[in-house]
Short mmCIF file of C-alpha atoms in Angstrom, two decimals:
data_model
loop_
_atom_site.label_atom_id
_atom_site.label_comp_id
_atom_site.label_asym_id
_atom_site.label_seq_id
_atom_site.Cartn_x
_atom_site.Cartn_y
_atom_site.Cartn_z
CA MET A 1 18.56 70.31 -15.59
CA ASN A 2 15.09 71.79 -16.38
CA ALA A 3 13.00 73.38 -14.22
CA SER A 4 11.71 70.44 -12.32
CA GLY A 5 15.03 68.63 -11.69
CA ALA A 6 14.84 66.44 -14.92
CA ARG A 7 17.69 66.18 -17.09
CA PRO A 8 16.64 66.85 -20.72
CA TYR A 9 17.58 64.77 -23.89
CA GLY A 10 17.92 65.94 -27.39
CA HIS A 11 19.04 64.81 -31.03
CA ARG A 12 19.26 66.94 -33.89
CA ILE A 13 18.10 66.05 -37.37
CA GLY A 14 19.27 68.19 -40.23
CA ALA A 15 18.80 71.72 -39.31
CA VAL A 16 16.20 71.03 -36.44
CA SER A 17 17.09 70.17 -33.06
CA HIS A 18 14.77 68.45 -30.83
CA ARG A 19 14.76 68.97 -27.05
CA PHE A 20 13.11 66.69 -24.42
CA ASP A 21 12.53 67.82 -21.01
CA SER A 22 12.53 64.48 -19.35
CA LEU A 23 13.35 60.57 -19.62
CA ARG A 24 9.87 60.33 -19.70
CA GLU A 25 8.95 62.47 -22.63
CA LEU A 26 11.69 60.96 -24.54
CA MET A 27 10.18 57.49 -23.74
CA ALA A 28 6.61 58.91 -25.04
CA LYS A 29 8.06 60.41 -28.21
CA ALA A 30 10.15 57.51 -29.24
CA THR A 31 6.96 55.22 -29.28
CA PRO A 32 5.51 53.97 -32.37
CA GLU A 33 2.32 55.67 -33.23
CA ARG A 34 -0.73 54.81 -31.35
CA SER A 35 -3.98 56.51 -30.14
CA GLY A 36 -3.95 56.23 -26.73
CA ASP A 37 -0.58 58.39 -26.60
CA ARG A 38 -2.13 60.94 -29.10
CA LEU A 39 -5.29 60.97 -26.65
CA ALA A 40 -2.66 61.30 -23.70
CA GLY A 41 -1.07 64.35 -25.37
CA VAL A 42 2.33 63.03 -25.07
CA ALA A 43 2.74 61.37 -28.60
CA ALA A 44 5.77 62.72 -31.09
CA ALA A 45 4.06 65.67 -32.99
CA SER A 46 5.80 64.39 -36.56
CA GLU A 47 7.40 61.47 -37.62
CA GLN A 48 10.92 63.59 -37.75
CA GLU A 49 10.09 64.00 -33.88
CA ARG A 50 10.18 60.46 -32.99
CA ALA A 51 13.05 59.67 -35.35
CA ALA A 52 14.82 62.15 -33.43
CA ALA A 53 13.60 61.02 -30.04
CA GLN A 54 14.54 57.02 -31.34
CA MET A 55 17.76 58.22 -31.86
CA ALA A 56 18.48 60.05 -28.74
CA LEU A 57 17.08 56.93 -27.22
CA ALA A 58 19.32 54.54 -28.29
CA ASP A 59 22.12 56.75 -26.99
CA LEU A 60 21.36 56.43 -23.92
CA PRO A 61 23.16 54.31 -21.07
CA LEU A 62 21.01 51.71 -19.73
CA ARG A 63 22.38 52.51 -16.31
CA THR A 64 20.16 55.74 -16.77
CA PHE A 65 16.87 54.06 -15.81
CA LEU A 66 18.28 52.89 -12.12
CA SER A 67 19.15 56.66 -11.05
CA GLU A 68 15.95 58.28 -13.13
CA ALA A 69 12.46 57.09 -12.25
CA LEU A 70 9.81 57.65 -14.92
CA VAL A 71 6.81 57.70 -11.55
CA PRO A 72 8.48 59.04 -8.09
CA TYR A 73 9.77 56.36 -6.18
CA GLU A 74 8.31 58.27 -3.10
CA ASP A 75 4.74 58.37 -4.52
CA ASP A 76 4.59 55.00 -6.01
CA GLU A 77 4.94 51.27 -5.11
CA VAL A 78 5.53 49.83 -8.40
CA THR A 79 8.46 51.96 -8.74
CA ARG A 80 9.90 51.43 -5.51
CA LEU A 81 9.17 47.37 -6.16
CA ILE A 82 11.13 47.64 -9.92
CA LEU A 83 14.17 49.63 -7.96
CA ASP A 84 14.22 47.83 -4.71
CA THR A 85 14.19 44.29 -6.42
CA HIS A 86 16.50 45.07 -8.85
CA ASP A 87 19.38 41.86 -9.44
CA ALA A 88 22.60 44.05 -9.90
CA ALA A 89 24.55 41.11 -10.46
CA ALA A 90 22.54 39.70 -13.37
CA PHE A 91 22.54 43.35 -14.69
CA ALA A 92 26.31 43.47 -14.93
CA PRO A 93 26.89 41.73 -18.32
CA ILE A 94 24.87 44.42 -19.96
CA ALA A 95 25.67 47.31 -17.71
CA HIS A 96 28.14 49.20 -19.92
CA LEU A 97 25.81 49.65 -22.83
CA THR A 98 23.29 51.79 -24.50
CA VAL A 99 20.19 51.11 -25.30
CA GLY A 100 20.90 51.07 -28.88
CA GLY A 101 23.98 48.69 -27.64
CA TRP A 102 21.75 46.64 -26.19
CA ARG A 103 19.84 45.77 -28.95
CA GLU A 104 22.68 44.88 -30.86
CA TRP A 105 23.36 42.16 -28.49
CA LEU A 106 19.87 40.92 -28.08
CA LEU A 107 19.88 40.24 -31.69
CA SER A 108 23.13 38.71 -31.80
CA ASP A 109 24.01 34.62 -31.14
CA GLU A 110 25.87 35.73 -28.02
CA ALA A 111 22.24 36.49 -26.70
CA ASP A 112 20.87 32.92 -26.50
CA THR A 113 18.55 31.08 -24.57
CA ALA A 114 20.61 30.57 -21.43
CA ALA A 115 21.95 33.94 -21.68
CA LEU A 116 18.23 35.98 -21.75
CA THR A 117 17.35 33.84 -18.83
CA ALA A 118 20.27 34.53 -16.59
CA LEU A 119 19.84 38.71 -17.57
CA ALA A 120 16.08 38.52 -17.11
CA PRO A 121 15.93 39.35 -13.08
CA GLY A 122 18.88 42.42 -13.90
CA ILE A 123 16.13 43.94 -16.68
CA THR A 124 13.80 46.69 -15.61
CA PRO A 125 10.58 47.39 -17.38
CA GLU A 126 11.72 50.80 -18.74
CA MET A 127 14.60 49.38 -20.36
CA ALA A 128 12.78 46.46 -21.78
CA ALA A 129 10.38 49.37 -23.08
CA ALA A 130 13.05 51.51 -24.22
CA VAL A 131 14.66 48.98 -26.53
CA CYS A 132 11.48 47.73 -27.68
CA LYS A 133 11.01 51.23 -29.24
CA LEU A 134 13.68 50.66 -31.47
CA MET A 135 12.84 47.37 -32.96
CA ARG A 136 10.86 46.17 -35.92
CA HIS A 137 8.55 43.53 -36.15
CA GLN A 138 11.10 40.97 -37.08
CA ASP A 139 13.11 42.08 -33.92
CA LEU A 140 10.30 41.42 -31.74
CA ILE A 141 9.82 38.01 -32.88
CA LEU A 142 13.84 36.88 -32.88
CA VAL A 143 14.20 37.88 -29.57
CA SER A 144 10.69 36.71 -28.17
CA ARG A 145 11.72 33.05 -30.08
CA LYS A 146 14.82 33.11 -27.61
CA CYS A 147 13.67 33.41 -24.52
CA SER A 148 11.97 30.47 -22.76
CA VAL A 149 9.67 30.80 -19.77
CA VAL A 150 8.41 27.77 -18.06
CA THR A 151 5.64 27.16 -15.67
CA ARG A 152 3.38 24.64 -13.87
CA PHE A 153 0.53 23.71 -11.71
CA ARG A 154 -1.21 20.64 -13.29
CA ASP A 155 0.77 20.45 -16.55
CA THR A 156 4.01 22.24 -18.15
CA LEU A 157 3.63 25.10 -19.90
CA GLY A 158 6.13 27.25 -22.14
CA LEU A 159 8.26 24.43 -23.30
CA PRO A 160 9.68 25.32 -27.04
CA GLY A 161 7.72 24.19 -29.67
CA ARG A 162 4.55 24.02 -27.55
CA LEU A 163 1.30 26.52 -27.71
CA ALA A 164 -1.31 26.13 -24.79
CA THR A 165 -4.64 27.81 -25.00
CA ARG A 166 -7.26 29.19 -22.30
CA LEU A 167 -10.64 27.78 -22.74
CA GLN A 168 -12.89 30.45 -21.89
CA PRO A 169 -16.16 29.28 -21.89
CA ASN A 170 -17.97 32.67 -20.88
CA HIS A 171 -22.15 32.86 -20.71
CA PRO A 172 -23.92 35.60 -20.76
CA THR A 173 -26.03 34.31 -17.57
CA ASP A 174 -23.29 31.92 -16.02
CA ASP A 175 -25.70 29.16 -16.94
CA PRO A 176 -24.31 26.02 -16.33
CA SER A 177 -25.27 23.95 -18.78
CA GLY A 178 -24.09 26.64 -21.00
CA ILE A 179 -20.49 26.95 -19.78
CA ALA A 180 -20.59 22.59 -19.50
CA ALA A 181 -21.57 22.75 -23.50
CA SER A 182 -18.67 25.27 -24.35
CA VAL A 183 -16.02 23.48 -22.25
CA LEU A 184 -16.97 20.00 -24.26
CA ASP A 185 -16.76 22.09 -27.18
CA GLY A 186 -13.21 22.99 -26.47
CA LEU A 187 -11.61 20.05 -25.43
CA MET A 188 -12.96 17.74 -28.37
CA TYR A 189 -10.83 20.80 -30.24
CA GLY A 190 -7.74 20.10 -28.17
CA SER A 191 -8.03 23.22 -26.27
CA GLY A 192 -7.67 23.94 -22.30
CA ASP A 193 -4.33 23.05 -21.34
CA ALA A 194 -3.33 26.66 -20.14
CA VAL A 195 -6.68 26.87 -18.22
CA LEU A 196 -10.53 26.51 -18.16
CA GLY A 197 -11.24 30.70 -17.69
CA ILE A 198 -14.39 31.79 -17.05
CA ASN A 199 -15.55 35.65 -16.76
CA PRO A 200 -18.41 35.51 -14.37
CA ALA A 201 -21.33 37.38 -16.03
CA THR A 202 -22.09 37.78 -12.26
CA ASP A 203 -19.55 38.63 -10.52
CA ASN A 204 -20.63 37.76 -6.93
CA VAL A 205 -18.89 35.11 -4.35
CA THR A 206 -21.80 32.57 -4.15
CA GLN A 207 -21.80 32.75 -8.26
CA VAL A 208 -17.95 32.81 -8.34
CA THR A 209 -18.20 29.60 -5.64
CA GLN A 210 -20.18 27.69 -7.92
CA LEU A 211 -18.68 28.18 -11.04
CA LEU A 212 -15.13 26.98 -9.45
CA HIS A 213 -16.97 24.07 -8.33
CA LEU A 214 -18.35 23.25 -11.86
CA LEU A 215 -15.11 23.40 -13.31
CA ALA A 216 -13.46 21.30 -11.11
CA ASP A 217 -15.98 19.06 -10.94
CA VAL A 218 -15.07 18.60 -14.68
CA ILE A 219 -11.18 18.53 -14.12
CA GLU A 220 -11.49 15.92 -11.51
CA ARG A 221 -14.17 13.53 -13.44
CA PHE A 222 -11.96 13.15 -16.65
CA GLU A 223 -8.75 13.52 -14.47
CA ILE A 224 -7.58 16.49 -17.08
CA PRO A 225 -3.73 17.69 -16.51
CA THR A 226 -5.25 21.41 -16.43
CA GLN A 227 -6.28 24.15 -14.27
CA SER A 228 -9.20 26.87 -13.53
CA CYS A 229 -9.80 29.82 -12.73
CA VAL A 230 -12.74 32.30 -12.54
CA LEU A 231 -11.58 35.51 -13.15
CA THR A 232 -12.97 37.53 -10.42
CA HIS A 233 -11.66 40.29 -8.27
CA VAL A 234 -9.23 39.16 -6.00
CA THR A 235 -11.09 40.01 -2.91
CA ASN A 236 -13.69 37.51 -3.80
CA THR A 237 -11.01 34.54 -4.84
CA LEU A 238 -9.77 35.51 -0.89
CA ARG A 239 -13.80 35.01 0.09
CA CYS A 240 -14.24 31.67 -1.76
CA ILE A 241 -10.94 30.19 -0.24
CA GLU A 242 -12.58 31.06 3.14
CA ARG A 243 -15.45 29.23 2.24
CA GLY A 244 -13.42 26.17 1.19
CA ALA A 245 -13.98 26.57 -2.35
CA PRO A 246 -11.65 24.78 -4.80
CA VAL A 247 -9.37 27.47 -6.35
CA ASP A 248 -6.52 26.81 -8.57
CA LEU A 249 -5.40 29.97 -9.45
CA VAL A 250 -5.83 33.49 -8.30
CA PHE A 251 -6.53 36.18 -11.04
CA GLN A 252 -6.46 39.88 -11.26
CA SER A 253 -6.02 42.44 -13.55
CA ILE A 254 -2.62 44.61 -12.91
CA GLY A 255 -1.48 47.84 -14.16
CA GLY A 256 2.13 49.81 -14.29
CA THR A 257 1.23 52.28 -11.49
CA GLN A 258 -0.06 52.24 -7.95
CA ALA A 259 -2.60 54.91 -9.29
CA THR A 260 -3.66 52.33 -11.72
CA HIS A 261 -3.96 49.26 -8.75
CA ARG A 262 -5.90 52.09 -6.92
CA ALA A 263 -8.44 52.31 -9.35
CA PHE A 264 -8.48 48.45 -9.62
CA GLY A 265 -8.87 48.34 -6.00
CA ILE A 266 -5.97 46.44 -5.34
CA ASP A 267 -2.42 46.94 -4.01
CA LEU A 268 0.70 45.08 -3.52
CA ARG A 269 0.03 43.48 -0.29
CA MET A 270 -3.31 42.05 -1.11
CA LEU A 271 -1.87 40.38 -4.04
CA ALA A 272 0.65 38.75 -1.82
CA GLU A 273 -1.80 37.70 0.59
CA ALA A 274 -3.82 36.02 -1.96
CA ARG A 275 -0.92 34.30 -3.49
CA ASP A 276 0.07 32.88 0.00
CA ALA A 277 -3.46 32.00 0.64
CA ALA A 278 -3.70 29.85 -2.84
CA LEU A 279 -0.37 28.04 -2.19
CA SER A 280 -1.64 26.92 1.30
CA LEU A 281 -4.54 24.68 -0.73
CA GLN A 282 -1.63 22.68 -2.26
CA ARG A 283 -4.03 21.98 -5.38
CA GLY A 284 -1.03 21.91 -7.75
CA ALA A 285 0.14 18.65 -9.20
CA VAL A 286 3.21 16.49 -8.05
CA PHE A 287 5.60 16.08 -10.80
CA PRO A 288 8.00 13.33 -11.60
CA ASP A 289 11.09 14.86 -10.12
CA GLY A 290 9.18 15.65 -6.67
CA GLU A 291 8.09 19.25 -6.77
CA ARG A 292 4.63 20.61 -6.43
CA GLY A 293 3.38 22.84 -9.08
CA ARG A 294 3.31 26.32 -7.17
CA HIS A 295 2.61 28.79 -10.00
CA VAL A 296 -0.81 29.92 -8.75
CA MET A 297 -1.18 33.88 -9.82
CA TYR A 298 -3.55 34.34 -13.35
CA PHE A 299 -2.43 38.17 -14.33
CA GLU A 300 -4.15 40.01 -17.30
CA THR A 301 -3.17 43.67 -18.68
CA GLY A 302 -3.47 45.87 -21.29
CA GLN A 303 -2.02 49.14 -23.13
CA GLY A 304 -4.38 51.88 -21.93
CA SER A 305 -5.48 50.43 -18.77
CA ALA A 306 -3.71 53.35 -16.94
CA LEU A 307 -5.07 56.10 -18.94
CA SER A 308 -8.25 55.13 -18.57
CA ALA A 309 -7.87 55.31 -14.76
CA ASN A 310 -6.53 58.54 -15.37
CA ALA A 311 -3.27 57.24 -13.45
CA HIS A 312 -0.46 57.69 -16.15
CA HIS A 313 1.88 60.29 -14.92
CA GLY A 314 2.71 61.26 -18.30
CA CYS A 315 4.14 58.57 -19.45
CA ASP A 316 3.06 56.66 -22.60
CA GLN A 317 1.33 53.60 -22.48
CA GLN A 318 3.49 50.89 -23.76
CA THR A 319 5.88 51.73 -20.96
CA LEU A 320 3.61 51.25 -18.50
CA GLU A 321 2.15 48.23 -19.71
CA ALA A 322 5.93 46.82 -19.40
CA ARG A 323 5.56 48.06 -15.44
CA ALA A 324 2.92 46.13 -14.89
CA TYR A 325 5.07 43.07 -16.03
CA ALA A 326 7.30 43.66 -12.80
CA VAL A 327 4.62 43.67 -10.87
CA ALA A 328 3.38 40.13 -12.19
CA ARG A 329 6.96 38.82 -12.31
CA HIS A 330 7.28 39.55 -8.47
CA PHE A 331 4.70 36.97 -7.51
CA GLN A 332 5.81 34.08 -10.12
CA PRO A 333 2.49 33.19 -12.05
CA LEU A 334 1.53 30.85 -13.91
CA LEU A 335 -0.02 32.86 -16.84
CA VAL A 336 0.52 36.67 -17.94
CA ASN A 337 -1.86 37.31 -20.60
CA THR A 338 -2.04 40.92 -22.40
CA VAL A 339 -5.36 41.27 -23.60
CA VAL A 340 -4.40 43.29 -26.29
CA GLY A 341 -7.22 45.37 -28.10
CA PHE A 342 -10.02 44.71 -25.62
CA ILE A 343 -9.85 48.28 -24.31
CA GLY A 344 -10.76 49.45 -27.77
CA PRO A 345 -9.66 52.19 -30.72
CA GLU A 346 -9.33 55.06 -28.38
CA TYR A 347 -6.04 53.12 -26.79
CA LEU A 348 -5.00 51.15 -30.15
CA TYR A 349 -6.65 52.19 -33.01
CA ASP A 350 -6.70 49.77 -35.90
CA GLY A 351 -5.38 46.52 -36.63
CA LYS A 352 -1.48 47.96 -37.55
CA GLN A 353 -1.72 49.67 -33.78
CA ILE A 354 -3.09 46.03 -32.47
CA ILE A 355 -0.55 44.04 -33.99
CA ARG A 356 2.43 45.96 -32.97
CA ALA A 357 1.15 46.18 -29.54
CA GLY A 358 0.98 42.60 -29.31
CA LEU A 359 4.47 41.89 -30.33
CA GLU A 360 5.67 44.17 -28.11
CA ASP A 361 3.87 43.23 -24.80
CA HIS A 362 5.25 39.48 -25.60
CA PHE A 363 8.93 40.79 -26.38
CA CYS A 364 8.93 42.88 -23.13
CA GLY A 365 7.15 40.24 -20.59
CA LYS A 366 9.21 37.29 -22.39
CA LEU A 367 12.24 39.74 -22.04
CA LEU A 368 11.56 40.34 -18.08
CA GLY A 369 11.13 36.27 -17.57
CA LEU A 370 6.87 35.99 -17.88
CA PRO A 371 5.16 33.06 -19.36
CA MET A 372 3.30 35.49 -21.62
CA GLY A 373 -0.04 34.87 -23.40
CA CYS A 374 -2.10 37.02 -25.87
CA ASP A 375 -5.33 37.38 -26.02
CA ILE A 376 -5.50 38.18 -29.85
CA CYS A 377 -8.51 40.29 -29.99
CA TYR A 378 -10.43 43.57 -30.93
CA THR A 379 -13.74 45.40 -30.24
CA ASN A 380 -16.57 45.72 -32.70
CA HIS A 381 -15.77 49.43 -33.05
CA ALA A 382 -11.95 49.35 -33.71
CA ALA A 383 -10.65 49.26 -37.22
CA ALA A 384 -9.76 45.80 -37.26
CA ASP A 385 -11.15 42.46 -38.41
CA GLN A 386 -10.30 38.67 -38.12
CA ASN A 387 -7.56 38.95 -41.23
CA ASP A 388 -5.55 41.44 -38.53
CA MET A 389 -5.77 38.71 -35.48
CA ASP A 390 -4.81 35.87 -38.06
CA THR A 391 -1.52 38.06 -38.87
CA LEU A 392 -1.27 38.42 -35.21
CA LEU A 393 -1.92 34.81 -34.21
CA THR A 394 0.76 33.73 -36.97
CA LEU A 395 3.39 36.19 -35.99
CA LEU A 396 2.89 35.56 -32.34
CA GLY A 397 3.07 31.52 -32.60
CA VAL A 398 6.53 32.39 -34.37
CA ALA A 399 7.71 34.17 -31.82
CA GLY A 400 6.96 31.27 -29.11
CA CYS A 401 4.08 33.02 -27.37
CA ASN A 402 2.97 30.51 -24.43
CA PHE A 403 -0.62 30.43 -24.76
CA ILE A 404 -3.60 31.99 -26.56
CA MET A 405 -7.52 32.15 -26.07
CA GLY A 406 -10.01 29.42 -27.41
CA VAL A 407 -13.35 30.87 -27.42
CA PRO A 408 -16.38 29.28 -29.59
CA GLY A 409 -16.69 30.62 -32.98
CA SER A 410 -13.86 33.49 -31.76
CA ASP A 411 -17.22 35.95 -30.53
CA ASP A 412 -17.54 35.61 -27.08
CA VAL A 413 -21.05 36.09 -26.37
CA MET A 414 -20.70 37.70 -22.91
CA LEU A 415 -17.74 40.21 -22.87
CA ASN A 416 -18.78 41.37 -26.39
CA TYR A 417 -15.46 41.10 -28.60
CA GLN A 418 -13.47 39.09 -31.02
CA THR A 419 -10.72 36.66 -30.25
CA THR A 420 -9.40 34.00 -31.50
CA SER A 421 -11.52 30.40 -31.71
CA PHE A 422 -10.71 26.73 -30.85
CA HIS A 423 -10.03 26.07 -34.95
CA ASP A 424 -7.53 29.51 -34.68
CA ALA A 425 -5.22 27.64 -32.31
CA LEU A 426 -5.53 23.88 -34.53
CA TYR A 427 -4.24 26.23 -37.20
CA ALA A 428 -1.62 28.02 -35.60
CA ARG A 429 -0.58 24.43 -34.08
CA ARG A 430 -0.71 23.05 -37.52
CA VAL A 431 0.93 25.15 -39.53
CA LEU A 432 3.71 26.07 -37.33
CA GLY A 433 4.10 22.45 -36.03
CA LEU A 434 3.32 23.61 -32.82
CA ARG A 435 1.86 21.02 -29.84
CA SER A 436 -0.27 21.02 -26.56
CA ALA A 437 1.57 20.97 -23.48
CA PRO A 438 2.83 17.43 -22.76
CA GLU A 439 1.09 16.18 -20.25
CA PHE A 440 -2.37 17.39 -21.81
CA GLU A 441 -1.18 16.25 -24.96
CA ARG A 442 -0.95 12.58 -23.45
CA TRP A 443 -4.63 13.18 -22.07
CA LEU A 444 -6.11 13.95 -25.27
CA GLU A 445 -4.45 10.88 -26.84
CA ARG A 446 -6.02 8.38 -23.47
CA MET A 447 -9.29 10.36 -24.40
CA ARG A 448 -9.25 9.62 -27.96
CA ILE A 449 -9.86 12.99 -28.92
CA SER A 450 -6.29 13.37 -30.77
CA MET A 451 -4.28 10.92 -32.93
CA PRO A 452 -1.75 8.51 -30.96
CA GLY A 453 1.41 9.43 -32.37
CA GLU A 454 0.14 12.13 -34.17
CA PRO A 455 0.09 15.49 -32.44
CA GLY A 456 -2.50 18.01 -33.45
CA ARG A 457 -4.55 15.71 -35.36
CA LEU A 458 -7.94 14.89 -33.89
CA VAL A 459 -10.01 11.92 -33.97
CA ASP A 460 -12.88 12.62 -36.79
CA ALA A 461 -15.51 11.35 -33.95
CA MET A 462 -16.28 12.36 -30.55
CA SER A 463 -14.37 10.45 -27.74
CA PRO A 464 -16.79 7.78 -26.27
CA VAL A 465 -16.41 8.79 -22.92
CA PHE A 466 -18.07 12.65 -23.85
CA SER A 467 -20.30 10.97 -25.69
CA ALA A 468 -21.70 9.65 -22.70
CA LEU A 469 -22.29 12.87 -21.40
CA LEU A 470 -24.72 14.05 -24.06
CA PRO A 471 -28.58 13.58 -23.33
CA SER A 472 -30.28 10.70 -25.37
CA PRO A 473 -32.25 11.89 -28.61
#
């Protein structure tokens, strides 16, 4: 034990012995290079030290994560949630393994979809983050593709061979005409089966309520099997529900520590209250099996949020991102979106780091049993471009990502960042043979937007129903 009571870890490479004074330090030093960990002062000092940390981590028993908390149990409600809700029975099949041994099992044929689904409740986010640090990109893709997480509200998301999109019709002044035009544009390209989701420029309850009614009117008028969300703070959404607004999904950004949540102005109790309020509205569809869609939460995350809030407790950003997924898992969301490059190059410096982070986040989320999507994006001052995003989009499509963003021209005119367009989603679907959510696919055919019997092929003309919305010349 060291002076703080934590167990030290070590590994020798040649004549050099490397010592790591805690599990927290071992995890951080084993993490692939990224600017956020360098900024936080927790990154490995050299590639040799990183390799030594990864070797030591590979020999670590998985059980260690149940007895040594990276963020103190008594100080952090996220840690308490992780440990208090851990499913020991689900964990039992891998309880004897080391992190490295678990990696080998995950890559084996024994770890099929059924086995991974059964295992998910027994995995802690720290376990997922640890094995992730030992994996190449192809490993992350292979395991992610074997995970299947299906959710429902008005349509069914996450089925194999499907790739959904969030239609993101943001406008710099929340102008209803501009938002409606973007919604129409996206629907004509087959976008929107995950959610019609607006980031409001004016974040007040009155404005949010108006936007909720706008989206609900479009969905109800055209009987679209999708759901809406205005991405406002959870307290605003609660006020909207109190006013009788048509709230489908409750949105909130979440992080991996209680201190991060404090900076966001939330806690677990507040999220539970919001979920209960949304469920009470019973706005989800009743499916043929008689069940009503009950997944009412939409969470967004991103590596670096805890560091930017000075709430990282000396942990690396990838591990804390995985801890945020434990919060999401607890509330059974419809959608979880890692906004991978949005925070900026201070946390993910270039295209290489963004690509790695996107694959890591998707892998850890899916392994924990979450319906993971990805906002494949970058800010204009990052050392990245749209070619990097094409690469990540293709890799995530192969890996079985549940959904991506659809933004007009890939340039969000309100948030001022670069993401994926309606055309990018069409590319991924066509190249990889992916399809929309089944209920949404049938709606596209019924509305004469896509060709009957030819999923993904659009009709070369505007749907006559939608053309009636346009003003006369």
